[in-house]
XYZ file of C-alpha atoms in Angstrom:
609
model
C 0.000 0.000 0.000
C 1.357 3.430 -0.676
C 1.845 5.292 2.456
C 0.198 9.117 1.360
C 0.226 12.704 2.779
C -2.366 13.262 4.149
C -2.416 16.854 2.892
C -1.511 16.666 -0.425
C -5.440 17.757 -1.431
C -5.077 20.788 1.034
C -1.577 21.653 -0.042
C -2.779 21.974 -3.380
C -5.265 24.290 -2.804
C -2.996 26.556 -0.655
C -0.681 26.399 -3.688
C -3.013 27.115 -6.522
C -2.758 24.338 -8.412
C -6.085 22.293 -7.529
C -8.306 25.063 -8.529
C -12.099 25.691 -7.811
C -13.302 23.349 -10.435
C -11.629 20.159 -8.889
C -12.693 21.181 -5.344
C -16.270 21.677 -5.837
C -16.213 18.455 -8.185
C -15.027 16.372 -5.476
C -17.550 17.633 -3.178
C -20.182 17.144 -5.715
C -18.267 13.390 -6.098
C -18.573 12.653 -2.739
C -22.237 13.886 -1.904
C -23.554 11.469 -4.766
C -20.792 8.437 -4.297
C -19.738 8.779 -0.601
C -16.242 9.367 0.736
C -13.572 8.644 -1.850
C -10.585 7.072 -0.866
C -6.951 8.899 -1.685
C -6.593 6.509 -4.815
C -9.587 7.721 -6.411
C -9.683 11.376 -5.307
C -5.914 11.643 -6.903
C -6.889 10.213 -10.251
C -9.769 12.347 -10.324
C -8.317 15.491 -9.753
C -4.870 14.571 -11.849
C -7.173 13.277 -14.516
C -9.059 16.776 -14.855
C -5.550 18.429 -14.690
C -4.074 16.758 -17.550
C -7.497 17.388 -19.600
C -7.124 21.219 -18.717
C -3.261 20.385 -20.547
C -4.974 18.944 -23.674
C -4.890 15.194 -22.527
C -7.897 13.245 -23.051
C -6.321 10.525 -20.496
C -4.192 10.042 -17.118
C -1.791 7.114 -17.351
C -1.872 5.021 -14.715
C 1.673 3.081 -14.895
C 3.288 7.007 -14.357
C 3.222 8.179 -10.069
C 1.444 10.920 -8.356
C 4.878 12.723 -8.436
C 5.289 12.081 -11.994
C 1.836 13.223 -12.919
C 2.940 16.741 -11.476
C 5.857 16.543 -13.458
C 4.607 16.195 -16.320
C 2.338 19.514 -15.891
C 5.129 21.258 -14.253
C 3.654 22.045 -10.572
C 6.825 22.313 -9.179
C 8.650 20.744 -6.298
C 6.640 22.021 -3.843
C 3.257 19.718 -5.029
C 5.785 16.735 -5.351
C 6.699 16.903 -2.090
C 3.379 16.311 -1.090
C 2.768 13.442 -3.645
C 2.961 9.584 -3.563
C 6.134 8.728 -5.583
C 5.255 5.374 -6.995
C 2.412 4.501 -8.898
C -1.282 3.965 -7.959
C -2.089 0.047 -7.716
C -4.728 -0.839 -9.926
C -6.084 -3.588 -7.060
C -7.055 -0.137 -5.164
C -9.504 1.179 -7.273
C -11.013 -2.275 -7.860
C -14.096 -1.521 -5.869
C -14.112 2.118 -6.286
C -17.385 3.397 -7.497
C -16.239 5.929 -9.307
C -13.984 4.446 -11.341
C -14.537 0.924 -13.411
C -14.191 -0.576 -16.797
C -15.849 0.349 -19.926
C -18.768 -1.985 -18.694
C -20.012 0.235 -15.925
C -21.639 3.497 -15.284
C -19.021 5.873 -13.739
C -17.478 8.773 -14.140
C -14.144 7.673 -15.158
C -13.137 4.904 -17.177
C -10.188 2.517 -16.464
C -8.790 0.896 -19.674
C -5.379 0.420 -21.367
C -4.185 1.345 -18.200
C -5.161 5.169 -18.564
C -8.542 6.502 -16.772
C -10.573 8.922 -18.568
C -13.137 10.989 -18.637
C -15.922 8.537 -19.734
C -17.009 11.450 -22.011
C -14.203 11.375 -23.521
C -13.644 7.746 -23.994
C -16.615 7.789 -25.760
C -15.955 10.518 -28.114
C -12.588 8.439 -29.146
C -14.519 5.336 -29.152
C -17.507 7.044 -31.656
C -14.591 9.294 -33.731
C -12.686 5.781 -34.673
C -15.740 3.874 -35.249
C -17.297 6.285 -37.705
C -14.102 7.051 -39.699
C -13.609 2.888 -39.753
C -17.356 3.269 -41.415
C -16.508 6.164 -43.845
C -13.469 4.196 -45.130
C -15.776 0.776 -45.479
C -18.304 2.114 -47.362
C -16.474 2.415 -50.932
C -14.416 -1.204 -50.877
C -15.295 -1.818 -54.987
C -15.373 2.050 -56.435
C -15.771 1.604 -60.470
C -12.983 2.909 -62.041
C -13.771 5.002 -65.527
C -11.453 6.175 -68.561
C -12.849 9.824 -67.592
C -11.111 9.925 -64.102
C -7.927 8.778 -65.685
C -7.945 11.269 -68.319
C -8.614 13.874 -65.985
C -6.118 13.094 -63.278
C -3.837 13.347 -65.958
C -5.101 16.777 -67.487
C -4.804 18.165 -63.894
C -0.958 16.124 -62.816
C 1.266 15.794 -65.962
C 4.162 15.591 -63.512
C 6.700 12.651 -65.172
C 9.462 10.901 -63.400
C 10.527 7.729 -61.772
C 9.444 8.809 -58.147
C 5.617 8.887 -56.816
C 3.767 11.950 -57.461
C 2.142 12.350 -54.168
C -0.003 15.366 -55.155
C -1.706 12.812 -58.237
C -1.941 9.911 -55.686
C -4.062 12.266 -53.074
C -6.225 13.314 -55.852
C -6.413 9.360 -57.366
C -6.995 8.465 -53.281
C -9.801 10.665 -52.993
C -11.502 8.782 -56.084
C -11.598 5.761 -53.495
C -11.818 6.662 -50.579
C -14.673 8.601 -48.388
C -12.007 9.190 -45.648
C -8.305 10.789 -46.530
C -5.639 12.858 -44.593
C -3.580 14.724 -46.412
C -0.638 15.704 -44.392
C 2.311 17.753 -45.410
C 4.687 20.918 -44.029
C 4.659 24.035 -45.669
C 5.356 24.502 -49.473
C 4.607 20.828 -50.014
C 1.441 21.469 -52.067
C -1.469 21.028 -50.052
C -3.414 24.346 -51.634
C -2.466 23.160 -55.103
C -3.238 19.337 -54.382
C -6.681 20.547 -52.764
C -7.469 23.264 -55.849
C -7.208 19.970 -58.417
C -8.824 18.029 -56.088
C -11.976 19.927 -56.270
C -11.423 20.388 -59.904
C -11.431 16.801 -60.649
C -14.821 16.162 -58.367
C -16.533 19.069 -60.246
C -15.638 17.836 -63.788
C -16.361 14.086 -63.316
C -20.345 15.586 -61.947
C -20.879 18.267 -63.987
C -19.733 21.334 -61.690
C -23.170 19.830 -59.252
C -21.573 18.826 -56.225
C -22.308 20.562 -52.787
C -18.825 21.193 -51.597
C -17.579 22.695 -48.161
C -14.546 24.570 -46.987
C -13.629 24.418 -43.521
C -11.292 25.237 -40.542
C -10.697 25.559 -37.083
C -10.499 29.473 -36.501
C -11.469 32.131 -38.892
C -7.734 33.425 -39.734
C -7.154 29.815 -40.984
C -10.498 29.558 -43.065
C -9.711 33.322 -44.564
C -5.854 32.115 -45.558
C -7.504 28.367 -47.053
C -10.133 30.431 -48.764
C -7.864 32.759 -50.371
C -5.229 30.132 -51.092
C -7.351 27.668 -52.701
C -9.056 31.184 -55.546
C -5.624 31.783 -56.221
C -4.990 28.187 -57.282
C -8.446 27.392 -58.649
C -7.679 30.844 -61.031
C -4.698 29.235 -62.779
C -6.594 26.111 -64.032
C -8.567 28.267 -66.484
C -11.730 27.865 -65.577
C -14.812 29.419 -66.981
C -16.986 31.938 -65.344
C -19.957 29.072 -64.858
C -17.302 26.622 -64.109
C -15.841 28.975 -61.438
C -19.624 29.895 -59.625
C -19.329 26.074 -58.642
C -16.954 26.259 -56.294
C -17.373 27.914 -52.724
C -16.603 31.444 -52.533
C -15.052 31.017 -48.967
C -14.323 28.511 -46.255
C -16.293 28.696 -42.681
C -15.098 27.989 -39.503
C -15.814 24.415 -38.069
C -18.088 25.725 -35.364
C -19.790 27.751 -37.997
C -20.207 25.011 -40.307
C -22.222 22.942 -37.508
C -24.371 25.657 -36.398
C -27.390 24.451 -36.700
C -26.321 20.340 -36.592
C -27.418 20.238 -32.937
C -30.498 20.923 -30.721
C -30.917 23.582 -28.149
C -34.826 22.308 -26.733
C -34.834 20.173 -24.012
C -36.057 17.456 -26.412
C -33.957 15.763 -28.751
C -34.800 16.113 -32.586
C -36.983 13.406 -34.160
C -34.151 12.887 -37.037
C -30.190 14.005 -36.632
C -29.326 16.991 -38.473
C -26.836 16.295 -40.862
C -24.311 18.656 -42.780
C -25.465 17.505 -46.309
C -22.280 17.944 -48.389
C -20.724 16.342 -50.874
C -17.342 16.748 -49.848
C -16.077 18.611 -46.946
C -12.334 19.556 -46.751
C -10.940 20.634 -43.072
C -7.832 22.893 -43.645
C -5.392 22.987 -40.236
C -6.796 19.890 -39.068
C -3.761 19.232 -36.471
C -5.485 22.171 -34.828
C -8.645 20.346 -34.039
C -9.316 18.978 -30.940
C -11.114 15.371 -29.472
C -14.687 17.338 -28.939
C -14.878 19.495 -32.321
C -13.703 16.554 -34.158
C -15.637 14.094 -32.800
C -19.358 16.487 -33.501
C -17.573 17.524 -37.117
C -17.589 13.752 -37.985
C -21.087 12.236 -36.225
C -23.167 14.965 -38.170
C -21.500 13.908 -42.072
C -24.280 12.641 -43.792
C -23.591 9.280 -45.103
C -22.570 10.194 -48.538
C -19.892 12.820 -47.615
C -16.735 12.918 -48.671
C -14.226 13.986 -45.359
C -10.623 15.215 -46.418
C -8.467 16.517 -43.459
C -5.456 18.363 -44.604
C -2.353 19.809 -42.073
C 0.728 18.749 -40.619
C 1.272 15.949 -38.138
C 4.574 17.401 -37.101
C 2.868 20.850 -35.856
C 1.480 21.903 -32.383
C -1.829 19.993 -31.232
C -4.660 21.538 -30.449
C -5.178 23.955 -27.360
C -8.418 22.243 -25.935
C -7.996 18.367 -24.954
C -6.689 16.001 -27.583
C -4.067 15.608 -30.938
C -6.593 13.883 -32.739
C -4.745 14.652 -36.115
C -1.293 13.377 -34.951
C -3.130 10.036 -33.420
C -4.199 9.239 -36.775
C -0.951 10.065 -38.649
C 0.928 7.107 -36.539
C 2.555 5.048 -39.987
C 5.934 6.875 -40.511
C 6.093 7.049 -44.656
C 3.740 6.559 -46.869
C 2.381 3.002 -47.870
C -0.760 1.285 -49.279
C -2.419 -2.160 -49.407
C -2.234 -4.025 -52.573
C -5.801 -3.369 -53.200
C -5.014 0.202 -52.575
C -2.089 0.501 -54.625
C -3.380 -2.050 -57.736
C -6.909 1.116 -57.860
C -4.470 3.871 -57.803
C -2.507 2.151 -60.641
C -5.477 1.838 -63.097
C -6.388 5.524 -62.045
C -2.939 6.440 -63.728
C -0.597 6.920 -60.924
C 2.360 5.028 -62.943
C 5.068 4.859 -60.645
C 5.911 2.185 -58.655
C 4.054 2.890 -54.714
C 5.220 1.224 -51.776
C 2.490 -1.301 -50.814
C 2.052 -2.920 -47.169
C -0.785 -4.606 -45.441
C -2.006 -2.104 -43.195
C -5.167 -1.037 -41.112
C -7.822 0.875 -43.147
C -7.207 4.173 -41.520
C -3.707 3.770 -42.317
C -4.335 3.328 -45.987
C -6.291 6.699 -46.221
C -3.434 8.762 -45.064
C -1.132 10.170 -47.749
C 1.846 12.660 -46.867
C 3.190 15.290 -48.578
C 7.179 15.389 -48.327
C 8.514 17.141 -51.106
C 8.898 20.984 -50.387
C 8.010 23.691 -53.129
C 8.968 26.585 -51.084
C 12.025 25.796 -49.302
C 14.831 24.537 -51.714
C 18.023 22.342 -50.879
C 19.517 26.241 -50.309
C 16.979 27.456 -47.672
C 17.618 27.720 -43.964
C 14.219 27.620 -43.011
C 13.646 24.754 -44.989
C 17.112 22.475 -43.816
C 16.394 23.855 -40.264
C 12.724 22.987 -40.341
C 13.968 19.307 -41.212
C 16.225 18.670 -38.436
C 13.764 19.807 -36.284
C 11.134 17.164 -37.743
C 13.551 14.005 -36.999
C 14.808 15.579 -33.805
C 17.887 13.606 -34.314
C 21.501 13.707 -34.105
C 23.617 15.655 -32.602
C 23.002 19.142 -30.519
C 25.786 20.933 -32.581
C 24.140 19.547 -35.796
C 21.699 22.453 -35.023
C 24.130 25.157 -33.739
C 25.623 24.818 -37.551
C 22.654 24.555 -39.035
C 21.768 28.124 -37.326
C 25.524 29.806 -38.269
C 25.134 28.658 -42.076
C 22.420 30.173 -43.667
C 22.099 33.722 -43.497
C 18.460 33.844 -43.183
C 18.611 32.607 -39.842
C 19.857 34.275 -36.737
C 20.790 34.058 -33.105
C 21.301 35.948 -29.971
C 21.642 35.350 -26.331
C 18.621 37.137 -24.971
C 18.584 37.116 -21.002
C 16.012 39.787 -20.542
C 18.161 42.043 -18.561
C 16.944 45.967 -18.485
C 19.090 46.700 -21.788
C 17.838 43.647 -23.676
C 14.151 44.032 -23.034
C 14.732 48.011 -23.475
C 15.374 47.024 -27.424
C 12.535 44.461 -27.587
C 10.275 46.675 -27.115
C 11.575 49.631 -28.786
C 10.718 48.050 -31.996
C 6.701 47.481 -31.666
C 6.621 51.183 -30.765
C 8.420 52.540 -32.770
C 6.501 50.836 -35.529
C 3.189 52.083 -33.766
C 4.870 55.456 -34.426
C 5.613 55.262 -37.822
C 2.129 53.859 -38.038
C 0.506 57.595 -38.643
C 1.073 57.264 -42.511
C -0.845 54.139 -43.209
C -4.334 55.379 -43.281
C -5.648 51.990 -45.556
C -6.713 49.423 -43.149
C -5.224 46.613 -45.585
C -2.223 47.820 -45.937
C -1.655 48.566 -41.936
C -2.428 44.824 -41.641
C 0.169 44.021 -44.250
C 2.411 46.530 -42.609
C 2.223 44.323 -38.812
C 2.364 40.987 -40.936
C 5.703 41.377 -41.787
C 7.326 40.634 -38.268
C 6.026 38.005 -35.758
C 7.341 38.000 -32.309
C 6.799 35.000 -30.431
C 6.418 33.976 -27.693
C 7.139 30.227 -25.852
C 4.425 31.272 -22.967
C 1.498 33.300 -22.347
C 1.578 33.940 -18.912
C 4.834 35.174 -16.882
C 7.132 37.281 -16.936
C 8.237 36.031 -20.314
C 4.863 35.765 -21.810
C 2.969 37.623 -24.225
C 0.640 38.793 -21.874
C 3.450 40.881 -19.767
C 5.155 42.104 -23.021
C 2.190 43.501 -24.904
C 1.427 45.079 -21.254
C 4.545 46.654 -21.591
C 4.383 48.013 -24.763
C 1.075 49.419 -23.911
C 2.645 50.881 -21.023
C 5.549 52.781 -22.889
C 2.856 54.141 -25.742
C 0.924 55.891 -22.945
C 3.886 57.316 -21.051
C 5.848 58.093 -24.383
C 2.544 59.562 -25.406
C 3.084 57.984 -28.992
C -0.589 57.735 -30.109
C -3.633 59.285 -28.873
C -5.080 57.094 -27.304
C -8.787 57.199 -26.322
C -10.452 54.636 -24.020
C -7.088 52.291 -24.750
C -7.691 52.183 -28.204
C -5.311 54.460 -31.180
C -4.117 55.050 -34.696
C -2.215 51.773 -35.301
C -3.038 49.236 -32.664
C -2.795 45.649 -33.285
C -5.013 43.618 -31.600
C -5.752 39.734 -31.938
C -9.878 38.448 -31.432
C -9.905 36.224 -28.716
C -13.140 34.894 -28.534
C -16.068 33.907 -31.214
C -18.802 36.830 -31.592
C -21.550 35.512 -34.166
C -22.716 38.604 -33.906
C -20.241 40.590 -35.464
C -18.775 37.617 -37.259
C -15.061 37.556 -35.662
C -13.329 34.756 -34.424
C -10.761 33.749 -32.142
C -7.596 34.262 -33.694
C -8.536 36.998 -36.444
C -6.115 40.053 -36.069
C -7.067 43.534 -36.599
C -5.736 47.126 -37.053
C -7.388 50.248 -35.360
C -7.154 53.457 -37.498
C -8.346 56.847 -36.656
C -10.195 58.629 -39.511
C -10.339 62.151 -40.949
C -13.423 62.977 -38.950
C -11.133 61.635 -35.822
C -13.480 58.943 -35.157
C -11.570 55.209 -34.433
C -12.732 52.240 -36.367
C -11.446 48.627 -35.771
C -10.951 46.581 -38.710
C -10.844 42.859 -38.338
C -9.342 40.332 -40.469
C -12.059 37.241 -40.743
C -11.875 34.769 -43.498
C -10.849 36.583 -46.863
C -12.615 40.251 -45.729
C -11.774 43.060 -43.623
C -15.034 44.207 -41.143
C -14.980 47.495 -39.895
C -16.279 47.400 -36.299
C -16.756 50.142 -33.908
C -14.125 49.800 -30.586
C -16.839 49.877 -28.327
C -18.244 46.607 -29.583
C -15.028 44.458 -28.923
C -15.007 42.853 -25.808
C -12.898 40.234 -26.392
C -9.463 41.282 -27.885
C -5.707 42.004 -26.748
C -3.175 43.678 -28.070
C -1.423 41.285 -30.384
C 2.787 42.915 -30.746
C 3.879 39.562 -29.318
C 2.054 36.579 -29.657
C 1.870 32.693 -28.429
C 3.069 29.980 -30.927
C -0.194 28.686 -30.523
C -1.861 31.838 -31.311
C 0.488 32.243 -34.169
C -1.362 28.466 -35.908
C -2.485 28.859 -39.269
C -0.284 32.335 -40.050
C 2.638 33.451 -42.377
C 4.844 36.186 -41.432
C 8.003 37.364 -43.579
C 10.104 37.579 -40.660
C 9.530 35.257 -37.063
C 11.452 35.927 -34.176
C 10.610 33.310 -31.498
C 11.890 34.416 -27.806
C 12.587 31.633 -25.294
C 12.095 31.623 -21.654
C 14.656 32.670 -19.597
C 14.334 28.737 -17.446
C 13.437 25.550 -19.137
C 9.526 24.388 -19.402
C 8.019 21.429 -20.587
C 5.631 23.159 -23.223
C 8.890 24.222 -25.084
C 8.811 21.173 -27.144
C 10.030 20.009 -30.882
C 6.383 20.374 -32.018
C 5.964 24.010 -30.482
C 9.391 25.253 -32.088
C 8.743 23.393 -35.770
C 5.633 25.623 -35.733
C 7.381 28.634 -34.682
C 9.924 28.051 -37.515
C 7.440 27.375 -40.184
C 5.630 30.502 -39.412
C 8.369 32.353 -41.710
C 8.675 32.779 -45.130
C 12.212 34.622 -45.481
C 13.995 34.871 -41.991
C 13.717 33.705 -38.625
C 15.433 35.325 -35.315
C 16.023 33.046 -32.072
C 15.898 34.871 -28.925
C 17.398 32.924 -26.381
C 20.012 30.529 -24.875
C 20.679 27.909 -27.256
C 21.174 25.145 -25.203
C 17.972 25.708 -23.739
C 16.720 25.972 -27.435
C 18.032 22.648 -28.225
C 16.818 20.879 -25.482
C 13.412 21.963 -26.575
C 13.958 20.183 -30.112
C 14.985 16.721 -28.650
C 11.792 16.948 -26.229
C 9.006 15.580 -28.242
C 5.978 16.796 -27.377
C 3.563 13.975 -25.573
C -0.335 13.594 -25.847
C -1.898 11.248 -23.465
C -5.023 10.262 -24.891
C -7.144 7.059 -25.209
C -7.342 7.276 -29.559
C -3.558 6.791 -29.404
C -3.780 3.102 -27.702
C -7.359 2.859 -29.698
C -6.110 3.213 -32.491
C -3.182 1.224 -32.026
C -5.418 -1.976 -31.633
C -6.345 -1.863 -35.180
């Protein structure tokens, strides 16, 4: 038996890191199942932890002590904490926690315990793509797809054209990923894609765009005009295709009931084809209601990249699925694709069916043999080797910088000199477009929000020095020239989290706020913004779905588990001609070689197939 603190649930109150939610659930707990035991009230309040870290599960072979680790409490919670594991023979009569077969709150299987919500999202989320991907076993292969495929991919050579055998895959299948880092093609892929689905039915199908915030649906539906406008395509041919992508949460509003009643029949999103840009970004609950309310002749195509940052809320549903390491296909598979046209040889391997529907992207349009970004990008991908393989890396290409940032009073002095300065020179932009343009073409990010490193305390500070410097007018904390990011949906005015915005003061001397969302720029009235920040520095995770000329990612000044190989691959691929590191670069390395980790219940699903 494991001999506990006795305080452990009291220290971590004190300390802050059991907050109100866990106390107030445990009471609720014990009023309905009696007094729980130290076993269960542990993995209850751990397990709620790690889903507030984006884990839909709470491995049970890891110890209290580890737990906190692994969500960086601190030494202080250790202390308090059993340092060997919980034995499973102790929860064996708990009644809140059982196997899949009972009615409680958490679940105990593959030796994680869940949320039984959320082990039944997984459970429904694999079992209906498993269905999407059974339902076209024998498609009926014409002359007219081959021809086409071959109209839109004239691409020769002894190596597989991945681009043709996504578009040849989506011929077969009714589930695909699509999976590739920036510059491999996914916007071009995606444009023929929907080409070759028009053509073969007459320009009639019902297609939609998709993705998880509005910044990313405004760059996919931009992207994907500018690609469908070099395929010269008629004026009717062009009115076919959707004018813009939506949101995800837009896209199922509507799909579910608000009565107290359930409706007689499910609401279904009636497309033809739906294609999810920035999937990676979607998490276990948005994922799991995006693919229960597919009618059953919908196509589903998810494109991203595996080797990006998961999604905030609980869950790395996308990554999950992308588990085979290069791309492969059963002999079925590979014998369709063939008689589609896809001539080269493909690698074939018996496989699960989910596996066979995933297709990646790995040849890179943007960033040549010559690029730093590109060879940098790489080595951060295999997150192998040696330490110093990265220091030359960094020294070689000229597009790529570093400097030892400490944050002393001189060194944060110049950091923020820039933003306002920039705010300064701000006064002669007077188009909202191109003020945007004008912040787009340096990012500064951030590792953390919160801190006295984060983005929070640095866009605080520059907010500070604008009002003492008296640099703008500034009325009501808004001026000519702020940058500000949307942090939460507003229907109303149609914004979303993540769009940025400008604020510019007009000739009248009035102050209008004009918001990025999907492809347009809303003017908005200050006053009807609740829910923004000022956006000079931003997260990495903020940063999802953007381009920027110029990054420059600033580290922490002590290590942290969320600085991760994942978290600085995405802060990397945010730039398109230069990135900056901020930072010591041990500390920087040591974030590469950490590989970010994801405990959730799809993984070890998933892995059963």
């Amino acid at each position: 038996m494991i001999a506990y603190t006795k305080n452990w649930f009291e220290s971590g109150i004190d300390q802050g890191w059991i907050e109100q939610y866990e106390q107030e659930a445990v009471r609720f707990l014990e009023s309905e199942y009696g007094e729980l035991s130290q076993s269960e009230r542990l993995c209850f309040v751990f397990t709620s932890l790690f889903q507030k870290a984006g884990h839909t599960a709470l491995p049970l072979y890891l110890s209290p002590v580890e737990w906190a680790e692994r969500l960086d409490l601190g030494e202080i919670s250790n202390a308090k904490l059993p340092d060997v594991p919980i034995n499973r023979e102790q929860l064996s009569n708990s009644s809140i926690i059982s196997a899949d077969d009972q009615f409680t709150p958490l679940v105990l299987e593959d030796g994680l315990i869940s949320f039984r919500k959320n082990r039944s999202r997984e459970r429904g989320l694999l079992k209906r793509l498993s269905l999407l991907n059974s339902e076209n076993t024998d498609p009926v292969i014409t002359p007219l797809q081959r021809n086409l495929l071959q109209k839109l991919f004239n691409a020769t050579g002894t190596e597989p054209d991945w681009q043709k055998t996504a578009a040849a895959m989506s011929l077969i299948k009714s589930f695909m990923i699509i999976s590739g880092g920036p510059g491999t093609g996914k916007t071009t892929t995606v444009a023929r894609i929907l080409a070759l689905h028009q053509q073969l039915n007459h320009y009639s199908l019902k297609i939609a765009l998709a993705a998880p915030t509005g910044k990313a649906a405004g760059r996919m539906g931009e992207a994907l005009n500018n690609e469908l406008n070099k395929l010269g395509l008629t004026a009717d041919e062009r009115a076919a295709f959707p004018s813009e992508a939506k949101t995800v949460h837009r896209l199922l509003s509507g799909t579910e009931s608000r009565g107290l009643l359930p409706p007689v029949e499910k609401k279904r999103l009636r497309y033809d084809l739906i294609i999810v840009d920035e999937a990676s970004m979607i998490d276990l609950n948005l994922m799991y209601r995006l693919v229960t309310h597919l009618s059953d002749h919908t196509k589903l195509i998810l494109l991203g990249d595996k080797d990006q940052l998961a999604s905030v809320e609980a869950g790395s549903v996308f990554a999950d699925l992308c588990r085979k390491p290069s791309n492969a296909f059963t002999p079925e598979s590979a014998a369709l694709l063939k008689r589609l046209g896809v001539d080269q040889d493909l690698p074939e391997k018996n496989q699960a069916e989910l596996d066979d529907s995933i297709l990646y992207l790995t040849k890179s349009y943007r960033f040549g043999s010559d690029s730093g970004i590109g060879t940098l990008a790489a080595a951060i991908q295999k997150g192998e080797g040696d330490p110093s393989d990265i220091q030359a890396t960094i020294s070689k290409f000229d597009e790529l910088q570093h400097t030892d940032f400490n944050f002393t009073a001189e060194q944060l002095d110049s950091l923020l000199k820039e933003p306002v300065e920039m705010i300064a020179a701000a006064a002669k932009h007077s188009d909202p477009g191109d003020l945007l343009a004008y912040w787009k073409k340096t990012a500064r990010l951030s590792v953390l929000r919160h801190g006295l490193t984060g983005s929070d305390r640095l866009n605080q500070l520059v907010e500070e020095r604008i009002s003492t410097m008296r640099v703008a007018r500034v009325q009501n904390g808004w001026y000519h020239g702020r940058l500000i990011m949307v942090t939460q949906n507003d229907y109303n005015l149609g914004v979303f989290n993540g769009d940025l915005g400008v604020c510019l003061e007009n000739e009248e001397g009035a102050l209008w706020v004009y918001v990025e969302s999907g492809s347009q720029l809303k003017r908005i009235h200050p006053g009807r913004l609740m829910n923004v920040n000022s956006a000079y520095f931003l997260t990495v995770h903020k940063s999802q779905g953007s381009e920027f000329d110029q990054v420059r990612l600033l580290l922490p000044r002590k290590d942290t588990p969320i600085l991760t190989r994942e978290l600085i691959y995405t802060a990397i691929t945010r730039a398109r001609t230069s990135f900056s590191l901020l930072g010591d670069l041990n500390l920087f390395e040591k974030g590469v070689f950490r590989k970010s980790e994801r405990y959730t219940g799809l993984h070890h699903l998933i892995q059963k197939l």
